[in-house]
CSV table of C-alpha atoms and ligand atoms in Angstrom, one decimal:
chain,number,residue,atom,x,y,z
A,138,UNK,CA,-71.5,27.8,74.7
A,139,UNK,CA,-74.0,25.0,75.0
A,140,UNK,CA,-77.0,26.4,73.1
A,141,UNK,CA,-75.4,26.6,69.7
A,142,UNK,CA,-78.6,25.4,68.1
A,143,UNK,CA,-80.2,28.7,69.0
A,144,UNK,CA,-77.4,31.1,68.0
A,145,UNK,CA,-77.7,33.6,65.4
A,146,UNK,CA,-74.6,35.8,64.7
A,147,UNK,CA,-73.3,38.1,62.1
A,148,UNK,CA,-70.1,36.3,61.4
A,149,UNK,CA,-69.0,32.6,62.1
A,150,UNK,CA,-65.4,31.9,62.0
A,151,UNK,CA,-64.6,28.1,61.7
A,152,UNK,CA,-61.2,27.3,63.4
A,153,UNK,CA,-59.5,28.7,66.3
A,154,UNK,CA,-56.0,28.4,65.1
A,155,UNK,CA,-54.0,31.7,64.9
A,156,UNK,CA,-55.6,32.8,61.5
A,157,UNK,CA,-59.2,32.3,62.8
A,158,UNK,CA,-58.5,33.8,66.0
A,159,UNK,CA,-56.9,36.8,64.4
A,160,UNK,CA,-59.8,37.2,62.2
A,161,UNK,CA,-62.2,37.0,64.9
A,162,UNK,CA,-60.3,39.5,67.0
A,163,UNK,CA,-60.3,41.9,64.1
A,164,UNK,CA,-64.1,41.5,63.2
A,165,UNK,CA,-65.1,41.8,66.8
A,166,UNK,CA,-66.1,45.4,66.2
A,167,UNK,CA,-68.2,44.7,63.4
A,168,UNK,CA,-70.9,42.9,65.5
A,169,UNK,CA,-71.7,39.4,66.8
A,170,UNK,CA,-69.0,37.1,66.1
A,171,UNK,CA,-68.7,33.3,66.8
A,172,UNK,CA,-65.6,31.1,66.6
A,173,UNK,CA,-66.3,27.4,66.3
A,174,UNK,CA,-63.6,24.9,67.0
A,175,UNK,CA,-63.9,21.1,67.0
A,176,UNK,CA,-61.2,20.7,69.9
A,177,UNK,CA,-61.7,21.5,73.6
A,178,UNK,CA,-59.0,24.3,73.4
A,179,UNK,CA,-57.6,26.8,70.8
A,180,UNK,CA,-54.6,26.1,68.6
A,181,UNK,CA,-54.0,22.3,68.9
A,182,UNK,CA,-53.5,21.7,65.2
A,183,UNK,CA,-50.9,23.4,62.8
A,184,UNK,CA,-50.7,26.6,64.9
A,185,UNK,CA,-49.1,24.6,67.8
A,186,UNK,CA,-47.1,22.4,65.4
A,187,UNK,CA,-44.6,24.5,63.6
A,188,UNK,CA,-41.2,26.0,63.7
A,189,UNK,CA,-42.4,29.3,65.5
A,190,UNK,CA,-40.2,31.4,63.4
A,191,UNK,CA,-41.3,35.0,62.6
A,192,UNK,CA,-40.4,35.1,58.8
A,193,UNK,CA,-38.3,37.6,56.9
A,194,UNK,CA,-40.1,37.1,53.5
A,195,UNK,CA,-37.1,36.6,51.3
A,196,UNK,CA,-38.1,33.4,49.5
A,197,UNK,CA,-41.7,33.9,47.9
A,198,UNK,CA,-42.6,35.1,44.4
A,199,UNK,CA,-42.6,38.8,44.4
A,200,UNK,CA,-46.2,40.1,44.8
A,201,UNK,CA,-47.6,36.9,45.9
A,202,UNK,CA,-50.0,36.9,48.9
A,203,UNK,CA,-47.2,35.0,50.8
A,204,UNK,CA,-44.6,37.7,50.1
A,205,UNK,CA,-46.8,40.7,50.8
A,206,UNK,CA,-48.7,39.3,53.8
A,207,UNK,CA,-45.4,37.8,55.3
A,208,UNK,CA,-43.8,41.3,55.4
A,209,UNK,CA,-46.9,43.2,56.4
A,210,UNK,CA,-47.8,40.6,59.2
A,211,UNK,CA,-44.3,40.4,60.4
A,212,UNK,CA,-44.3,44.1,61.3
A,213,UNK,CA,-47.8,43.8,62.9
A,214,UNK,CA,-46.9,40.6,64.7
A,215,UNK,CA,-43.9,42.3,66.4
A,216,UNK,CA,-46.0,45.1,67.3
A,217,UNK,CA,-48.8,43.1,68.6
A,218,UNK,CA,-46.3,40.8,70.8
A,219,UNK,CA,-44.4,43.8,72.1
A,220,UNK,CA,-47.5,45.7,73.2
A,221,UNK,CA,-48.9,42.5,74.9
A,222,UNK,CA,-45.9,40.8,76.5
A,223,UNK,CA,-46.1,37.7,74.2
A,224,UNK,CA,-42.5,36.1,74.0
A,225,UNK,CA,-40.8,37.3,70.6
A,226,UNK,CA,-37.3,38.0,70.0
A,227,UNK,CA,-35.8,39.4,66.7
A,228,UNK,CA,-33.1,36.7,67.0
A,229,UNK,CA,-32.0,36.6,63.5
A,230,UNK,CA,-31.1,34.0,60.8
A,231,UNK,CA,-28.2,32.9,58.7
A,232,UNK,CA,-28.7,31.3,55.4
A,233,UNK,CA,-25.4,29.5,54.9
A,234,UNK,CA,-23.4,28.2,51.8
A,235,UNK,CA,-21.3,25.4,53.3
A,236,UNK,CA,-19.5,24.9,49.9
A,237,UNK,CA,-18.3,27.3,47.3
A,238,UNK,CA,-20.8,25.7,44.9
A,239,UNK,CA,-23.6,27.1,46.8
A,240,UNK,CA,-22.5,30.8,46.7
A,241,UNK,CA,-24.6,31.3,43.5
A,242,UNK,CA,-27.7,30.0,45.6
A,243,UNK,CA,-27.0,32.8,48.1
A,244,UNK,CA,-27.0,35.3,45.3
A,245,UNK,CA,-30.5,34.0,44.3
A,246,UNK,CA,-31.8,34.4,47.7
A,247,UNK,CA,-30.2,37.8,48.0
A,248,UNK,CA,-31.8,39.0,44.7
A,249,UNK,CA,-35.3,37.6,45.7
A,250,UNK,CA,-34.9,39.5,49.0
A,251,UNK,CA,-34.1,42.7,47.3
A,252,UNK,CA,-37.1,42.4,44.7
A,253,UNK,CA,-39.2,41.6,47.8
A,254,UNK,CA,-38.2,44.6,49.7
A,255,UNK,CA,-37.1,42.6,52.9
A,256,UNK,CA,-35.4,45.0,55.4
A,257,UNK,CA,-32.5,43.9,57.5
A,258,UNK,CA,-30.6,41.7,55.0
A,259,UNK,CA,-26.7,41.7,54.9
A,260,UNK,CA,-24.2,39.6,52.9
A,261,UNK,CA,-21.5,38.1,55.0
A,262,UNK,CA,-18.1,36.8,54.0
A,263,UNK,CA,-16.9,33.4,55.5
A,264,UNK,CA,-15.1,35.3,58.3
A,265,UNK,CA,-18.0,37.4,59.2
A,266,UNK,CA,-20.4,34.3,59.2
A,267,UNK,CA,-17.9,32.4,61.3
A,268,UNK,CA,-17.4,35.4,63.7
A,269,UNK,CA,-21.4,35.2,64.4
A,270,UNK,CA,-21.7,31.3,64.4
A,271,UNK,CA,-18.2,29.8,64.9
A,272,UNK,CA,-19.5,26.1,64.9
A,273,UNK,CA,-21.2,26.5,61.4
A,274,UNK,CA,-18.8,25.8,58.4
A,275,UNK,CA,-20.0,28.7,56.4
A,276,UNK,CA,-17.9,29.8,53.3
A,277,UNK,CA,-20.6,32.6,52.7
A,278,UNK,CA,-23.8,33.7,54.4
A,279,UNK,CA,-26.9,36.0,54.3
A,280,UNK,CA,-28.0,37.4,57.6
A,281,UNK,CA,-31.8,38.5,58.0
A,282,UNK,CA,-31.9,40.5,61.3
A,283,UNK,CA,-35.6,40.9,60.8
A,284,UNK,CA,-36.2,37.2,61.4
A,285,UNK,CA,-37.1,36.2,64.8
A,286,UNK,CA,-38.6,33.6,67.1
A,287,UNK,CA,-42.0,33.6,68.8
A,288,UNK,CA,-44.1,31.6,71.5
A,289,UNK,CA,-46.8,30.5,69.0
A,290,UNK,CA,-49.2,29.3,71.6
A,291,UNK,CA,-48.8,32.4,74.0
A,292,UNK,CA,-49.5,34.4,70.7
A,293,UNK,CA,-52.7,32.3,70.1
A,294,UNK,CA,-53.8,33.0,73.6
A,295,UNK,CA,-53.2,36.7,73.2
A,296,UNK,CA,-55.5,36.6,70.2
A,297,UNK,CA,-58.2,34.8,72.0
A,298,UNK,CA,-58.0,37.1,75.0
A,299,UNK,CA,-58.5,40.1,72.6
A,300,UNK,CA,-61.2,38.3,70.8
A,301,UNK,CA,-63.0,37.6,74.1
A,302,UNK,CA,-62.4,41.1,75.2
A,303,UNK,CA,-64.2,42.2,72.2
A,304,UNK,CA,-67.3,40.2,72.8
A,305,UNK,CA,-66.5,37.2,70.4
A,306,UNK,CA,-68.3,34.1,71.5
A,307,UNK,CA,-66.4,30.7,71.5
A,308,UNK,CA,-68.0,27.4,70.7
A,309,UNK,CA,-65.2,25.0,71.6
A,310,UNK,CA,-65.9,21.3,71.2
A,311,UNK,CA,-68.1,21.9,68.4
A,312,UNK,CA,-67.3,20.3,65.0
A,313,UNK,CA,-68.8,21.8,61.8
A,314,UNK,CA,-70.2,18.8,59.8
A,315,UNK,CA,-72.0,20.8,57.1
A,316,UNK,CA,-73.1,24.2,55.9
A,317,UNK,CA,-75.6,25.5,53.4
A,318,UNK,CA,-76.2,29.1,52.1
A,319,UNK,CA,-79.7,30.5,51.7
A,320,UNK,CA,-81.2,34.0,50.9
A,321,UNK,CA,-79.9,35.8,54.0
A,322,UNK,CA,-76.8,34.0,55.1
A,323,UNK,CA,-75.6,30.5,56.2
A,324,UNK,CA,-76.9,27.7,58.3
A,325,UNK,CA,-74.2,25.8,59.8
A,326,UNK,CA,-74.6,22.1,61.2
A,327,UNK,CA,-72.7,21.2,64.3
A,328,UNK,CA,-71.9,18.4,66.6
A,329,UNK,CA,-71.8,19.7,70.1
A,330,UNK,CA,-69.7,18.2,72.9
A,331,UNK,CA,-72.3,15.6,74.0
A,332,UNK,CA,-72.4,14.4,70.3
A,333,UNK,CA,-75.8,16.0,69.6
A,334,UNK,CA,-76.7,17.8,66.4
A,335,UNK,CA,-76.7,21.7,66.8
A,336,UNK,CA,-77.2,24.6,64.4
A,337,UNK,CA,-75.9,28.0,64.1
A,338,UNK,CA,-77.1,31.0,61.8
A,339,UNK,CA,-74.6,33.4,60.4
A,340,UNK,CA,-74.8,36.2,57.9
A,341,UNK,CA,-71.2,35.8,56.9
A,342,UNK,CA,-69.1,32.7,57.1
A,343,UNK,CA,-65.2,32.5,57.4
A,344,UNK,CA,-63.8,29.3,56.7
A,345,UNK,CA,-60.2,29.2,58.5
A,346,UNK,CA,-60.5,25.6,59.2
A,347,UNK,CA,-56.9,24.8,58.1
A,348,UNK,CA,-56.7,20.9,57.2
A,349,UNK,CA,-60.8,21.0,57.4
A,350,UNK,CA,-61.3,24.0,55.1
A,351,UNK,CA,-61.8,21.9,51.8
A,352,UNK,CA,-64.6,19.8,53.5
A,353,UNK,CA,-66.6,22.7,54.5
A,354,UNK,CA,-66.1,24.5,51.0
A,355,UNK,CA,-67.5,21.2,49.6
A,356,UNK,CA,-70.5,21.2,51.9
A,357,UNK,CA,-71.2,24.6,50.5
A,358,UNK,CA,-71.2,23.3,46.9
A,359,UNK,CA,-67.9,24.6,45.7
A,360,UNK,CA,-65.6,22.5,43.3
A,361,UNK,CA,-62.4,21.7,45.0
A,362,UNK,CA,-60.5,21.6,41.8
A,363,UNK,CA,-61.3,25.1,40.8
A,364,UNK,CA,-63.1,26.5,37.6
A,365,UNK,CA,-65.8,28.8,37.1
A,366,UNK,CA,-64.3,31.8,38.9
A,367,UNK,CA,-63.6,29.4,42.0
A,368,UNK,CA,-59.8,29.0,42.8
A,369,UNK,CA,-58.5,25.6,43.6
A,370,UNK,CA,-59.5,24.8,47.3
A,371,UNK,CA,-58.6,21.2,47.4
A,372,UNK,CA,-55.6,20.6,49.8
A,373,UNK,CA,-53.1,17.8,50.5
A,374,UNK,CA,-51.2,17.5,53.8
A,375,UNK,CA,-47.4,17.6,53.7
A,376,UNK,CA,-45.8,16.2,56.9
A,377,UNK,CA,-42.9,18.0,58.5
A,378,UNK,CA,-41.0,16.0,61.2
A,379,UNK,CA,-38.4,17.5,63.6
A,380,UNK,CA,-35.7,16.1,65.8
A,381,UNK,CA,-34.8,18.0,69.1
A,382,UNK,CA,-31.1,18.8,69.6
A,383,UNK,CA,-29.8,18.4,73.1
A,384,UNK,CA,-29.1,21.5,75.1
A,385,UNK,CA,-25.3,20.9,75.3
A,386,UNK,CA,-25.2,20.5,71.5
A,387,UNK,CA,-27.7,23.3,70.8
A,388,UNK,CA,-25.6,25.8,72.7
A,389,UNK,CA,-23.3,25.8,69.8
A,390,UNK,CA,-25.7,28.0,67.7
A,391,UNK,CA,-27.4,31.4,68.7
A,392,UNK,CA,-29.8,31.9,65.8
A,393,UNK,CA,-31.7,30.2,63.2
A,394,UNK,CA,-29.3,28.5,60.5
A,395,UNK,CA,-30.8,27.5,57.1
A,396,UNK,CA,-29.0,25.9,54.2
A,397,UNK,CA,-29.2,27.6,50.7
A,398,UNK,CA,-32.3,26.1,49.3
A,399,UNK,CA,-31.2,23.5,46.8
A,400,UNK,CA,-28.7,25.9,45.3
A,401,UNK,CA,-31.1,26.3,42.5
A,402,UNK,CA,-31.6,29.5,40.5
A,403,UNK,CA,-35.3,29.1,40.6
A,404,UNK,CA,-36.5,29.7,44.1
A,405,UNK,CA,-40.2,29.7,43.7
A,406,UNK,CA,-39.9,26.4,41.6
A,407,UNK,CA,-37.8,24.7,44.2
A,408,UNK,CA,-40.3,25.8,47.0
A,409,UNK,CA,-43.1,24.3,45.0
A,410,UNK,CA,-41.8,21.0,44.3
A,411,UNK,CA,-39.9,20.3,47.5
A,412,UNK,CA,-42.6,21.8,49.7
A,413,UNK,CA,-40.2,23.3,52.2
A,414,UNK,CA,-36.9,25.0,52.9
A,415,UNK,CA,-34.7,22.2,53.5
A,416,UNK,CA,-34.0,20.8,56.9
A,417,UNK,CA,-32.5,23.6,59.1
A,418,UNK,CA,-31.8,24.5,62.6
A,419,UNK,CA,-34.2,26.8,64.6
A,420,UNK,CA,-33.7,28.3,68.2
A,421,UNK,CA,-36.9,28.7,69.7
A,422,UNK,CA,-37.9,31.4,72.2
A,423,UNK,CA,-36.6,29.5,75.1
A,424,UNK,CA,-33.3,28.7,73.5
A,425,UNK,CA,-34.2,25.1,72.7
A,426,UNK,CA,-32.7,24.0,69.2
A,427,UNK,CA,-34.7,21.9,66.6
A,428,UNK,CA,-33.8,20.3,63.4
A,429,UNK,CA,-36.3,20.2,60.8
A,430,UNK,CA,-38.9,20.0,59.2
A,431,UNK,CA,-38.6,17.7,56.4
A,432,UNK,CA,-41.2,17.2,53.8
A,433,UNK,CA,-43.4,14.1,52.9
A,434,UNK,CA,-46.5,14.4,50.8
A,435,UNK,CA,-49.7,12.5,51.9
A,436,UNK,CA,-53.0,11.8,50.4
A,437,UNK,CA,-55.7,14.3,51.0
A,438,UNK,CA,-57.6,11.9,53.3
A,439,UNK,CA,-54.6,10.8,55.4
A,440,UNK,CA,-55.2,10.7,59.1
A,441,UNK,CA,-52.9,13.3,60.7
A,442,UNK,CA,-51.0,11.5,63.5
A,443,UNK,CA,-49.0,14.1,65.7
A,444,UNK,CA,-46.7,11.2,67.1
A,445,UNK,CA,-43.3,11.0,65.8
A,446,UNK,CA,-41.1,8.0,65.5
A,447,UNK,CA,-37.2,7.7,65.2
A,448,UNK,CA,-37.4,6.5,61.5
A,449,UNK,CA,-35.7,9.5,59.9
A,450,UNK,CA,-32.6,9.7,62.4
A,451,UNK,CA,-29.9,9.0,59.8
A,452,UNK,CA,-31.2,11.7,57.3
A,453,UNK,CA,-31.7,14.1,60.1
A,454,UNK,CA,-28.3,13.6,61.5
A,455,UNK,CA,-26.7,14.1,58.1
A,456,UNK,CA,-28.7,17.2,57.3
A,457,UNK,CA,-27.9,18.4,60.7
A,458,UNK,CA,-24.1,17.8,60.5
A,459,UNK,CA,-24.0,19.8,57.3
A,460,UNK,CA,-24.7,22.8,59.3
A,461,UNK,CA,-23.2,21.9,62.6
A,462,UNK,CA,-20.5,19.2,62.1
A,463,UNK,CA,-20.1,18.8,65.9
A,464,UNK,CA,-23.6,17.1,66.1
A,465,UNK,CA,-23.5,13.5,67.0
A,466,UNK,CA,-26.1,10.7,67.0
A,467,UNK,CA,-26.5,11.0,70.9
A,468,UNK,CA,-27.5,14.6,70.4
A,469,UNK,CA,-30.8,14.2,68.5
A,470,UNK,CA,-34.1,12.9,69.7
A,471,UNK,CA,-37.3,12.6,67.8
A,472,UNK,CA,-39.3,15.8,68.0
A,473,UNK,CA,-42.8,17.3,67.1
A,474,UNK,CA,-44.6,16.5,63.7
A,475,UNK,CA,-46.6,19.3,61.9
A,476,UNK,CA,-48.6,18.9,58.6
A,477,UNK,CA,-48.6,21.8,56.0
A,478,UNK,CA,-52.1,22.3,54.5
A,479,UNK,CA,-51.0,22.5,51.0
A,480,UNK,CA,-53.0,23.3,48.0
A,481,UNK,CA,-53.8,20.6,45.8
A,482,UNK,CA,-52.8,22.8,42.8
A,483,UNK,CA,-49.9,21.3,40.6
A,484,UNK,CA,-48.9,23.7,38.0
A,485,UNK,CA,-49.7,26.8,40.0
A,486,UNK,CA,-47.4,28.6,42.3
A,487,UNK,CA,-49.4,27.4,45.3
A,488,UNK,CA,-49.8,30.9,47.0
A,489,UNK,CA,-52.2,31.4,49.9
A,490,UNK,CA,-55.9,31.4,48.7
A,491,UNK,CA,-57.9,34.3,50.5
A,492,UNK,CA,-61.2,34.2,48.5
A,493,UNK,CA,-64.5,35.7,49.1
A,494,UNK,CA,-67.9,35.1,47.5
A,495,UNK,CA,-71.2,36.6,48.8
A,496,UNK,CA,-70.5,36.6,52.5
A,497,UNK,CA,-68.3,33.5,52.3
A,498,UNK,CA,-64.4,33.8,53.0
A,499,UNK,CA,-62.3,30.9,52.3
A,500,UNK,CA,-58.7,30.6,53.6
A,501,UNK,CA,-56.9,27.9,51.7
A,502,UNK,CA,-53.2,26.6,51.7
A,503,UNK,CA,-52.4,28.6,54.8
A,504,UNK,CA,-49.0,27.0,55.3
A,505,UNK,CA,-45.8,28.7,56.3
A,506,UNK,CA,-45.6,31.8,56.7
A,507,UNK,CA,-49.1,31.8,58.1
A,508,UNK,CA,-48.3,32.2,61.5
A,509,UNK,CA,-46.0,35.3,60.7
A,510,UNK,CA,-48.7,36.6,58.2
A,511,UNK,CA,-51.9,36.0,60.4
A,512,UNK,CA,-52.5,39.5,61.3
A,513,UNK,CA,-52.2,40.6,57.9
A,514,UNK,CA,-54.3,37.9,56.6
A,515,UNK,CA,-57.1,39.2,59.1
A,516,UNK,CA,-56.9,42.5,57.5
A,517,UNK,CA,-57.4,41.0,54.3
A,518,UNK,CA,-60.6,39.0,55.4
A,519,UNK,CA,-62.0,42.1,57.0
A,520,UNK,CA,-61.7,43.8,53.7
A,521,UNK,CA,-63.4,40.9,51.8
A,522,UNK,CA,-66.5,40.7,53.9
B,924,FAD,C1,-44.1,22.0,60.0
B,924,FAD,C2,-44.7,23.4,59.8
B,924,FAD,C3,-43.7,24.5,60.1
B,924,FAD,C4,-44.3,25.8,60.1
B,924,FAD,N1,-43.4,26.8,60.6
B,924,FAD,C5,-44.0,28.1,60.5
B,924,FAD,C6,-43.1,29.2,60.8
B,924,FAD,O1,-42.0,28.8,61.4
B,924,FAD,N2,-43.4,30.4,60.7
B,924,FAD,C7,-44.7,30.8,60.2
B,924,FAD,O2,-44.9,31.8,59.9
B,924,FAD,N3,-45.6,29.8,59.7
B,924,FAD,C8,-45.1,28.4,60.0
B,924,FAD,N4,-46.0,27.4,59.6
B,924,FAD,C9,-47.3,27.8,59.1
B,924,FAD,C10,-48.3,28.0,60.3
B,924,FAD,O3,-48.1,27.1,61.3
B,924,FAD,C11,-49.8,28.1,59.9
B,924,FAD,O4,-49.9,28.7,58.5
B,924,FAD,C12,-50.7,28.4,60.9
B,924,FAD,O5,-50.6,27.8,62.0
B,924,FAD,C13,-52.1,28.2,60.2
B,924,FAD,O6,-53.1,28.5,61.1
B,924,FAD,P1,-54.7,28.2,60.8
B,924,FAD,O7,-55.4,29.0,62.0
B,924,FAD,O8,-54.9,28.7,59.4
B,924,FAD,O9,-54.7,26.7,60.9
B,924,FAD,P2,-54.9,25.7,62.2
B,924,FAD,O10,-53.8,26.0,63.3
B,924,FAD,O11,-54.8,24.5,61.6
B,924,FAD,O12,-56.4,25.9,62.7
B,924,FAD,C14,-57.6,25.5,62.1
B,924,FAD,C15,-58.4,25.0,63.0
B,924,FAD,O13,-59.8,24.6,62.5
B,924,FAD,C16,-60.2,23.8,63.3
B,924,FAD,N5,-61.2,22.8,62.4
B,924,FAD,C17,-60.9,22.2,61.2
B,924,FAD,N6,-62.0,21.7,60.7
B,924,FAD,C18,-63.1,22.0,61.6
B,924,FAD,C19,-64.5,21.6,61.6
B,924,FAD,N7,-65.0,21.0,60.7
B,924,FAD,N8,-65.1,22.2,62.8
B,924,FAD,C20,-64.5,23.0,63.7
B,924,FAD,N9,-63.3,23.3,63.6
B,924,FAD,C21,-62.5,22.8,62.7
B,924,FAD,C22,-59.0,22.9,63.7
B,924,FAD,O14,-59.2,22.0,64.7
B,924,FAD,C23,-58.1,24.0,63.9
B,924,FAD,O15,-57.9,24.2,65.4
B,924,FAD,C24,-45.6,26.1,59.6
B,924,FAD,C25,-46.5,25.0,59.4
B,924,FAD,C26,-46.0,23.6,59.3
B,924,FAD,C27,-46.8,22.6,59.2
């Protein structure tokens, strides 16, 4: 699209990550929909820098959006991928206690999974866990057979294809610089691929811009720190680095292997303060094994650099060896880097924000399990508008 300045649409969706794409595909039937994306291709930010795990939903506070939309989204995601030939596998996951002191932590996860109604969970003894994963020194484990692996980029492409087939317009290489509301909708100020200003009119505006979402909300006049019926919309990036495991060492495991989160009795509190689930082993859709992600809080305006370095080698090797003692220094190499768009909401449970206000829909804090939940998030947004 080169004539963005003349376009008038029913819905503008900012951001062509999996969430924006799922929303656009869902809303296509409602009228003229345009997706605006600052990069020259879809899904180049968080949607292609993540663990590609289809999550079970056992960790999140019961009744939270993360819990409800993870479970609903997981079912929709498997159906979507299986119907369209997107690579996905119900490969399963083990949460392992590697020391008797962690068995209580497994009880906590089990209880939370029961409260959350997560299907396909079983408790394994030491012998049962070792029969499944002989290289992992488990003294007890939980098996989640609903957890899986997905090709996230192939999934994003399938959403784009569905949206385009539904008539959705794509303005790639167009960056939203500002937006304001008037009596009959929104005017969105853009920079086109040549660097020239352009303009789009939309009756409704969906802000699924990931790390870029707070800036757009601010341009519309919303306070980022919440109040007056507006939820907290400010975000801080939290970096997650990975190390890749060599194929010869990675062959020792055949499903995702997670530690017991912290061994604590308060799962949601742990998730909130640490910002992640603890370094774990994931097996991707092609059988590649990865270690990570770790967590590192950054300032709100930090530059997101997707290059990794080797500075975390010792910590990753130690974390990896707890789950896979045969791992050696020669088996790991720096992998990808991702950035969680975390709500800047100290003191809250940092759930997803899916908030609507007079034709505006805001998607905030869409960190994990946002990939798993994306189709369910799209249903929610369709209901809001
Ligand atoms: C380390 C890590 C591991 C994860 N692992 C998993 C996992 O295993 N399973 C799971 O379910 N979830 C996982 N997630 C979460 C999942 O990746 C995200 O929830 C999901 O990708 C969010 O998609 P999105 O479309 O909201 O955001 P994004 O993919 O970031 O898309 C937002 C888009 O908006 C565009 N944009 C921003 N500002 C502007 C602007 N001003 N103008 C135009 N375009 C703009 C960006 O370029 C970007 O393409 C993980 C996340 C991280 C960081």
